[in-house]
Amino acid sequence: MIGRLNHVAIATSDIKKAAKIYRDTLGAEVSGEVPQPDHGVTTVFVDLGNTKIELLEPLGENSPIANFLKKNPSGGVHHVCYEVEDIIAARDRMRAEGATITGTGEPRIGAHGKPVIFLHPKDFVGTLVELEQA
Ligand code: CO
């Protein structure tokens, strides 16, 4: 069911420093900072051609990545995002498989303007998984 790897998201408490590492040390193409108040994060996208790295820094109170950074103060891989053709069909299949979908379970519009759901890490090898309708 899942298709391509859309992005790997890396949480950080210092997005400027993280962007500099990807741009200057690793020599990657890095976007500007994009505040996403609806999602409680500021994002920087690193374009790798075949996929993207999404750098995430908490924005505002109750950021969904605040707890993760409490547990991982130096940052780390927060989630992976796989593309699916049909988010509703994917959601129904995950429900039938007994997987836990975070939040209400209803798809919401993600950071790329496309519908997404998040699957609880306990069912997926300890990794938070985002499914995005391609
Ligand atoms: Co994501």
Coordinates of N, CA and C and ligand atoms in Angstrom, one line a residue:
M1 N 0.8 -1.2 0.0 CA 0.0 0.0 0.0 C 0.9 1.3 0.0
I2 N 1.9 1.3 0.9 CA 2.7 2.5 0.9 C 3.5 2.6 -0.3
G3 N 3.8 3.9 -0.7 CA 4.6 4.1 -1.9 C 5.9 4.8 -1.5
R4 N 6.3 5.9 -2.1 CA 7.6 6.4 -1.9 C 7.7 7.1 -0.5
L5 N 9.0 7.2 -0.1 CA 9.3 8.0 1.1 C 9.2 9.4 0.8
N6 N 8.2 10.1 1.4 CA 8.0 11.5 1.0 C 9.0 12.4 1.8
H7 N 9.2 12.1 3.1 CA 10.2 12.9 3.9 C 10.5 12.1 5.2
V8 N 11.7 12.5 5.7 CA 12.0 12.1 7.1 C 12.0 13.4 7.9
A9 N 11.3 13.5 9.0 CA 11.3 14.7 9.8 C 12.2 14.6 11.0
I10 N 13.0 15.6 11.2 CA 14.0 15.7 12.3 C 13.6 16.9 13.1
A11 N 13.4 16.6 14.4 CA 13.1 17.6 15.4 C 14.3 18.2 15.9
T12 N 14.3 19.6 16.2 CA 15.4 20.3 16.7 C 14.9 21.5 17.6
S13 N 15.7 21.9 18.6 CA 15.3 23.1 19.3 C 16.0 24.3 18.7
D14 N 16.8 24.1 17.7 CA 17.5 25.2 17.0 C 17.5 25.0 15.5
I15 N 16.5 25.5 14.9 CA 16.3 25.2 13.4 C 17.4 25.9 12.6
K16 N 17.8 27.1 13.1 CA 18.8 27.8 12.3 C 20.1 27.0 12.3
K17 N 20.5 26.5 13.4 CA 21.7 25.7 13.5 C 21.6 24.4 12.6
A18 N 20.4 23.8 12.7 CA 20.1 22.6 11.9 C 20.2 22.9 10.4
A19 N 19.6 24.0 10.0 CA 19.6 24.3 8.6 C 21.0 24.6 8.1
K20 N 21.8 25.2 9.0 CA 23.2 25.6 8.6 C 24.0 24.3 8.5
I21 N 23.8 23.3 9.3 CA 24.5 22.0 9.2 C 24.1 21.4 7.8
Y22 N 22.8 21.4 7.5 CA 22.5 20.7 6.2 C 23.0 21.5 5.0
R23 N 22.9 22.9 5.1 CA 23.3 23.7 4.0 C 24.9 23.8 3.9
D24 N 25.5 24.1 5.0 CA 27.0 24.4 4.9 C 27.8 23.1 5.1
T25 N 27.5 22.3 6.1 CA 28.4 21.1 6.3 C 28.1 20.0 5.3
L26 N 26.8 19.7 5.1 CA 26.4 18.7 4.2 C 26.2 19.1 2.8
G27 N 26.1 20.4 2.5 CA 26.0 20.9 1.2 C 24.7 20.7 0.5
A28 N 23.6 20.7 1.2 CA 22.3 20.4 0.6 C 21.6 21.7 0.3
E29 N 20.5 21.5 -0.6 CA 19.7 22.6 -0.9 C 18.6 22.8 0.2
V30 N 18.6 24.0 0.8 CA 17.8 24.1 2.0 C 16.9 25.3 1.8
S31 N 15.6 25.2 2.2 CA 14.6 26.2 2.0 C 14.7 27.2 3.2
G32 N 14.0 28.3 3.1 CA 13.9 29.3 4.2 C 13.0 28.7 5.3
E33 N 12.9 29.4 6.4 CA 12.1 28.9 7.5 C 10.6 29.3 7.2
V34 N 9.8 28.3 7.4 CA 8.3 28.5 7.2 C 7.6 28.2 8.5
P35 N 7.1 29.3 9.2 CA 6.3 29.1 10.4 C 4.9 28.5 10.0
Q36 N 4.6 27.4 10.7 CA 3.3 26.7 10.4 C 2.5 26.7 11.7
P37 N 1.9 27.9 12.1 CA 1.2 28.0 13.4 C 0.1 26.9 13.5
D38 N -0.6 26.5 12.5 CA -1.6 25.5 12.6 C -1.1 24.2 13.1
H39 N 0.3 24.0 12.8 CA 0.9 22.7 13.2 C 1.8 22.8 14.4
G40 N 2.0 24.0 14.9 CA 2.8 24.2 16.1 C 4.3 24.0 15.8
V41 N 4.7 24.2 14.6 CA 6.1 24.0 14.2 C 6.6 25.1 13.2
T42 N 7.9 25.3 13.2 CA 8.5 26.0 12.1 C 9.3 24.9 11.3
T43 N 9.2 25.0 10.0 CA 9.8 24.0 9.1 C 10.8 24.6 8.2
V44 N 11.8 23.7 7.9 CA 12.8 24.0 6.9 C 12.9 22.7 6.1
F45 N 12.8 22.8 4.7 CA 12.8 21.6 3.9 C 14.2 21.5 3.2
V46 N 14.7 20.3 3.3 CA 16.0 20.0 2.6 C 15.7 19.1 1.4
D47 N 15.9 19.6 0.2 CA 15.6 18.9 -1.0 C 16.7 17.9 -1.4
L48 N 16.5 16.6 -1.3 CA 17.5 15.7 -1.7 C 17.3 15.1 -3.1
G49 N 16.3 15.6 -3.8 CA 16.1 15.0 -5.1 C 15.1 13.9 -5.1
N50 N 15.5 12.8 -4.5 CA 14.6 11.6 -4.4 C 13.7 11.7 -3.2
T51 N 14.0 12.5 -2.2 CA 13.1 12.7 -1.0 C 13.5 14.0 -0.3
K52 N 12.9 14.2 0.8 CA 13.2 15.5 1.5 C 13.5 15.2 3.0
I53 N 14.2 16.1 3.6 CA 14.3 16.1 5.1 C 13.5 17.3 5.5
E54 N 12.7 17.1 6.5 CA 11.9 18.2 7.1 C 12.4 18.5 8.5
L55 N 13.1 19.7 8.6 CA 13.6 20.1 9.9 C 12.4 20.8 10.7
L56 N 12.2 20.4 11.9 CA 11.1 20.9 12.7 C 11.5 21.5 14.0
E57 N 11.1 22.7 14.3 CA 11.3 23.4 15.5 C 10.0 23.8 16.2
P58 N 9.8 23.6 17.5 CA 8.6 23.9 18.1 C 8.2 25.4 17.9
L59 N 6.9 25.6 17.7 CA 6.4 27.0 17.5 C 5.2 27.2 18.4
G60 N 5.3 28.2 19.3 CA 4.2 28.4 20.2 C 4.1 27.4 21.3
E61 N 3.0 27.5 22.1 CA 2.8 26.6 23.2 C 2.1 25.3 22.7
N62 N 2.2 24.2 23.4 CA 1.6 23.0 23.0 C 2.0 22.5 21.6
S63 N 3.3 22.7 21.3 CA 3.8 22.2 20.0 C 3.8 20.7 20.1
P64 N 3.4 20.0 19.0 CA 3.3 18.5 19.1 C 4.7 17.9 19.2
I65 N 5.8 18.6 19.0 CA 7.1 18.0 19.1 C 7.8 18.4 20.4
A66 N 7.1 19.2 21.3 CA 7.7 19.6 22.6 C 8.1 18.5 23.4
N67 N 7.2 17.5 23.6 CA 7.6 16.3 24.4 C 8.7 15.5 23.9
F68 N 8.7 15.4 22.6 CA 9.8 14.6 21.9 C 11.2 15.3 22.3
L69 N 11.2 16.6 22.2 CA 12.5 17.3 22.5 C 12.9 17.3 23.9
K70 N 11.8 17.1 24.8 CA 12.1 17.0 26.2 C 12.9 15.7 26.4
K71 N 12.4 14.6 25.7 CA 13.1 13.3 25.8 C 14.4 13.2 25.0
N72 N 14.5 14.0 24.0 CA 15.6 14.0 23.1 C 16.2 15.4 22.9
P73 N 16.8 15.9 24.0 CA 17.2 17.3 24.0 C 18.1 17.7 22.8
S74 N 18.9 16.8 22.3 CA 19.8 17.2 21.2 C 19.1 17.0 19.8
G75 N 17.8 16.7 19.8 CA 17.0 16.5 18.6 C 17.1 15.0 18.1
G76 N 16.4 14.7 17.0 CA 16.5 13.4 16.5 C 15.4 13.2 15.4
V77 N 15.4 12.0 14.9 CA 14.3 11.6 13.9 C 13.0 11.5 14.6
H78 N 12.0 12.4 14.1 CA 10.7 12.4 14.8 C 9.7 11.5 14.1
H79 N 9.7 11.5 12.8 CA 8.8 10.6 12.0 C 9.2 10.4 10.6
V80 N 8.7 9.4 10.0 CA 8.9 9.2 8.5 C 7.6 9.3 7.8
C81 N 7.6 9.8 6.6 CA 6.3 10.0 5.9 C 6.3 9.2 4.6
Y82 N 5.3 8.3 4.5 CA 5.2 7.5 3.3 C 4.0 8.0 2.5
E83 N 4.1 8.0 1.2 CA 3.0 8.4 0.3 C 2.0 7.2 0.1
V84 N 0.7 7.6 0.1 CA -0.3 6.6 -0.3 C -1.2 7.3 -1.3
E85 N -1.9 6.4 -2.1 CA -2.8 7.0 -3.2 C -4.0 7.6 -2.6
D86 N -4.6 6.9 -1.6 CA -5.9 7.3 -1.1 C -5.9 7.3 0.4
I87 N -6.0 8.4 1.0 CA -5.8 8.5 2.5 C -6.9 7.8 3.2
I88 N -8.2 7.9 2.7 CA -9.3 7.3 3.3 C -9.2 5.8 3.3
A89 N -8.8 5.2 2.1 CA -8.6 3.8 2.0 C -7.5 3.3 2.9
A90 N -6.4 4.2 3.0 CA -5.3 3.8 3.9 C -5.7 3.8 5.3
R91 N -6.5 4.9 5.7 CA -7.0 4.9 7.1 C -7.9 3.7 7.4
D92 N -8.8 3.4 6.5 CA -9.6 2.2 6.8 C -8.8 0.9 6.9
R93 N -7.8 0.8 6.1 CA -7.0 -0.4 6.2 C -6.2 -0.4 7.5
M94 N -5.7 0.7 7.9 CA -5.0 0.7 9.2 C -5.9 0.4 10.4
R95 N -7.2 0.9 10.3 CA -8.1 0.6 11.3 C -8.4 -0.9 11.3
A96 N -8.6 -1.5 10.1 CA -8.9 -2.9 10.0 C -7.7 -3.8 10.6
E97 N -6.5 -3.2 10.4 CA -5.3 -3.9 10.9 C -5.1 -3.7 12.4
G98 N -5.9 -2.9 13.0 CA -5.8 -2.7 14.4 C -4.8 -1.7 14.8
A99 N -4.3 -0.9 13.9 CA -3.2 0.1 14.2 C -3.9 1.3 14.8
T100 N -3.2 2.0 15.7 CA -3.7 3.2 16.4 C -3.3 4.4 15.5
I101 N -4.4 5.1 15.2 CA -4.2 6.4 14.4 C -4.3 7.5 15.5
T102 N -3.3 8.4 15.5 CA -3.3 9.5 16.5 C -4.4 10.5 16.3
G103 N -4.8 11.2 17.3 CA -5.8 12.2 17.2 C -7.2 11.6 17.0
T104 N -8.0 12.3 16.2 CA -9.4 11.8 16.0 C -9.4 10.6 15.0
G105 N -8.3 10.4 14.3 CA -8.3 9.3 13.3 C -8.8 9.8 11.9
E106 N -9.3 11.1 11.9 CA -9.7 11.7 10.6 C -8.5 12.3 10.0
P107 N -8.3 12.2 8.7 CA -7.2 12.9 8.0 C -7.3 14.4 8.2
R108 N -6.2 15.0 8.3 CA -6.2 16.5 8.4 C -5.1 17.0 7.4
I109 N -5.2 18.3 7.1 CA -4.3 18.8 6.1 C -2.9 19.0 6.8
G110 N -1.9 18.4 6.2 CA -0.5 18.4 6.7 C 0.3 19.6 6.3
A111 N 1.5 19.6 6.6 CA 2.4 20.7 6.4 C 2.6 21.0 4.9
H112 N 2.2 20.0 4.0 CA 2.4 20.2 2.6 C 1.1 20.5 1.9
G113 N 0.0 20.8 2.7 CA -1.3 21.1 2.1 C -2.0 19.8 1.6
K114 N -1.5 18.7 2.0 CA -2.2 17.4 1.6 C -2.7 16.7 2.8
P115 N -3.8 15.8 2.6 CA -4.3 15.1 3.8 C -3.4 14.1 4.3
V116 N -3.3 14.0 5.6 CA -2.3 13.1 6.3 C -3.0 12.5 7.5
I117 N -2.5 11.3 7.9 CA -2.8 10.7 9.2 C -1.5 10.3 9.8
F118 N -1.5 10.2 11.1 CA -0.3 9.7 11.8 C -0.6 8.4 12.6
L119 N 0.3 7.5 12.5 CA 0.2 6.1 13.1 C 1.1 6.0 14.3
H120 N 0.5 5.5 15.4 CA 1.2 5.5 16.7 C 2.5 4.6 16.6
P121 N 3.6 5.1 17.1 CA 4.9 4.4 17.0 C 4.8 2.9 17.6
K122 N 3.9 2.7 18.6 CA 3.9 1.4 19.2 C 3.6 0.3 18.3
D123 N 2.9 0.6 17.2 CA 2.5 -0.4 16.2 C 3.5 -0.5 15.0
F124 N 4.5 0.4 15.0 CA 5.3 0.5 13.8 C 6.8 0.6 14.2
V125 N 7.2 -0.4 14.9 CA 8.7 -0.6 15.2 C 9.2 0.7 15.9
G126 N 8.4 1.3 16.7 CA 8.9 2.4 17.5 C 9.1 3.7 16.8
T127 N 8.4 3.8 15.6 CA 8.6 5.0 14.7 C 7.2 5.6 14.4
L128 N 7.1 6.9 14.7 CA 5.9 7.6 14.3 C 5.9 7.6 12.8
V129 N 4.7 7.2 12.2 CA 4.6 7.1 10.7 C 3.5 8.1 10.3
E130 N 3.8 8.9 9.3 CA 2.9 9.8 8.7 C 2.5 9.2 7.3
L131 N 1.2 9.1 7.0 CA 0.8 8.7 5.7 C 0.3 10.0 5.0
E132 N 0.7 10.3 3.8 CA 0.3 11.5 3.1 C -0.3 11.0 1.7
Q133 N -1.4 11.6 1.4 CA -2.0 11.3 0.1 C -1.2 12.1 -1.0
A134 N -0.6 11.3 -1.9 CA 0.3 11.9 -2.8 C -0.4 12.7 -3.9
Ligands
CO1 CO 5.9 15.2 8.2

